[in-house]
Coordinates of C-alpha atoms in Angstrom, one line a residue:
M289 CA -0.5 0.1 0.1
R290 CA 2.4 2.2 1.0
N291 CA 4.9 1.7 -2.6
L292 CA 1.2 2.1 -4.1
F293 CA 1.3 5.3 -2.1
C294 CA 4.9 6.2 -3.6
N295 CA 4.0 5.4 -7.0
K296 CA 1.7 8.0 -7.5
K297 CA 3.2 10.6 -5.3
C298 CA 6.5 10.3 -8.0
V299 CA 4.7 10.6 -10.8
T300 CA 2.7 13.7 -9.1
L301 CA 5.6 15.3 -8.8
Q302 CA 7.7 13.9 -12.2
Q303 CA 4.6 15.4 -14.1
H304 CA 5.0 19.2 -11.7
I305 CA 8.4 19.0 -12.4
T306 CA 8.3 18.8 -16.5
F307 CA 5.7 21.4 -16.0
I308 CA 7.9 23.8 -14.4
T309 CA 10.2 22.8 -16.6
M310 CA 8.4 23.3 -19.6
E311 CA 7.3 26.8 -18.2
R312 CA 10.6 27.9 -17.9
D313 CA 11.6 26.6 -21.6
V314 CA 9.0 28.8 -22.8
N315 CA 9.6 31.8 -20.8
I316 CA 12.9 31.3 -22.2
M317 CA 11.9 31.2 -25.3
L318 CA 9.6 34.1 -25.0
A319 CA 12.0 36.4 -23.7
T320 CA 14.7 35.1 -26.6
Y321 CA 12.3 36.1 -29.0
G322 CA 9.7 38.6 -28.0
K323 CA 10.8 41.7 -29.2
Y324 CA 10.4 40.6 -32.5
F325 CA 6.4 40.3 -32.2
P326 CA 4.0 42.9 -31.6
E327 CA 3.1 43.0 -28.0
T328 CA -0.5 42.6 -28.8
S329 CA 0.6 38.8 -30.0
L330 CA 2.2 38.0 -27.0
P331 CA 0.0 35.7 -25.6
Q332 CA -1.1 34.4 -29.0
V333 CA 3.1 33.4 -29.1
R334 CA 3.3 32.0 -25.7
E335 CA 0.0 29.5 -26.7
I336 CA 2.6 28.8 -29.8
F337 CA 5.5 28.0 -27.8
E338 CA 3.6 26.1 -25.3
H339 CA 2.5 23.3 -28.4
I340 CA 6.0 23.5 -30.1
D341 CA 6.7 20.3 -30.8
D342 CA 11.0 19.8 -31.4
S343 CA 10.9 19.7 -34.9
Q344 CA 9.4 23.0 -34.4
V345 CA 11.7 24.6 -32.2
A346 CA 14.2 23.4 -35.1
A347 CA 12.8 25.6 -37.7
L348 CA 12.5 28.1 -35.3
S349 CA 16.4 28.4 -34.1
C350 CA 16.8 28.4 -37.8
T351 CA 14.7 31.1 -38.5
Q352 CA 16.1 34.6 -38.8
F353 CA 13.7 36.6 -37.8
K354 CA 14.7 40.9 -38.9
D355 CA 15.1 43.2 -35.7
P356 CA 12.6 46.1 -35.8
I357 CA 15.5 48.2 -34.4
T358 CA 17.9 47.1 -37.3
S359 CA 14.5 48.8 -39.3
I360 CA 14.2 51.9 -37.5
I361 CA 17.9 52.7 -37.9
L362 CA 17.4 52.1 -41.4
S363 CA 14.9 54.1 -41.7
I364 CA 16.4 57.0 -39.8
L365 CA 19.6 56.8 -41.9
L366 CA 18.5 55.4 -45.3
G367 CA 14.9 55.9 -45.3
Q368 CA 14.3 57.9 -48.4
F369 CA 16.4 55.3 -50.6
G370 CA 14.1 52.4 -48.9
A371 CA 17.3 50.4 -47.0
D372 CA 14.3 50.1 -44.8
R373 CA 11.9 48.6 -47.0
F374 CA 14.7 46.5 -48.3
Y375 CA 15.6 44.9 -45.5
L376 CA 11.9 43.9 -44.9
E377 CA 12.3 41.9 -48.1
Q378 CA 9.5 44.2 -50.0
I379 CA 11.5 45.2 -53.1
G380 CA 8.5 46.5 -55.1
I381 CA 8.3 49.5 -52.0
G382 CA 11.9 50.0 -51.6
I383 CA 12.4 50.8 -55.2
A384 CA 9.1 53.0 -55.3
K385 CA 10.8 54.8 -52.7
L386 CA 13.9 55.0 -54.1
L387 CA 12.3 56.1 -57.3
T388 CA 10.5 58.7 -55.9
C389 CA 13.2 59.8 -52.4
G390 CA 10.8 58.4 -50.2
G391 CA 8.2 60.1 -51.6
L392 CA 9.6 63.1 -51.6
G393 CA 10.1 62.9 -47.5
V394 CA 6.7 62.1 -46.5
W395 CA 6.9 58.4 -47.2
T396 CA 9.8 58.5 -45.2
L397 CA 8.8 60.2 -42.4
I398 CA 5.1 58.2 -42.3
D399 CA 7.6 54.8 -42.0
L400 CA 9.6 56.0 -39.3
F401 CA 6.1 55.3 -37.1
L402 CA 5.2 52.1 -39.4
I403 CA 8.4 50.0 -40.1
M404 CA 9.2 49.1 -36.6
D405 CA 5.5 47.0 -36.0
A406 CA 5.6 46.1 -40.4
T407 CA 9.1 44.9 -38.9
R408 CA 7.2 42.8 -35.9
Q409 CA 4.0 41.4 -38.3
Q410 CA 6.1 39.6 -40.6
N411 CA 8.0 38.5 -38.0
L412 CA 4.7 37.1 -36.5
Q413 CA 3.8 35.9 -40.4
K414 CA 7.4 34.0 -40.4
L415 CA 6.3 32.2 -37.2
M416 CA 3.3 31.3 -38.2
N417 CA 4.6 29.4 -41.2
I418 CA 6.6 27.5 -39.3
I419 CA 3.8 26.4 -37.5

């Protein structure tokens, strides 16, 4: 009887440890990749990370997410030439900005406010494609 109780207790403890380990792994993944996604989608990203399997983790670690900080720096320094849009692999918009000198500066100014969110949205789309 005592042995059965110990086994139940052991199984429960093992499940609890597994849950804590999994929760810690999800928190590490969120700390590592959280800056690449929109803040409003972080609960959705957490749920994705909680249900991710090993092959998807491997694909996630090989995926190159675009850094929003890099995109804003490119937008500030070279936005009138479309470098920020080329960085996001939006070649058509990049060429249009290049030919119009950033829409005579108007497009460049607008992108200063929108480019970081556009980068995060594109990263979220990449994550959804992995899943």
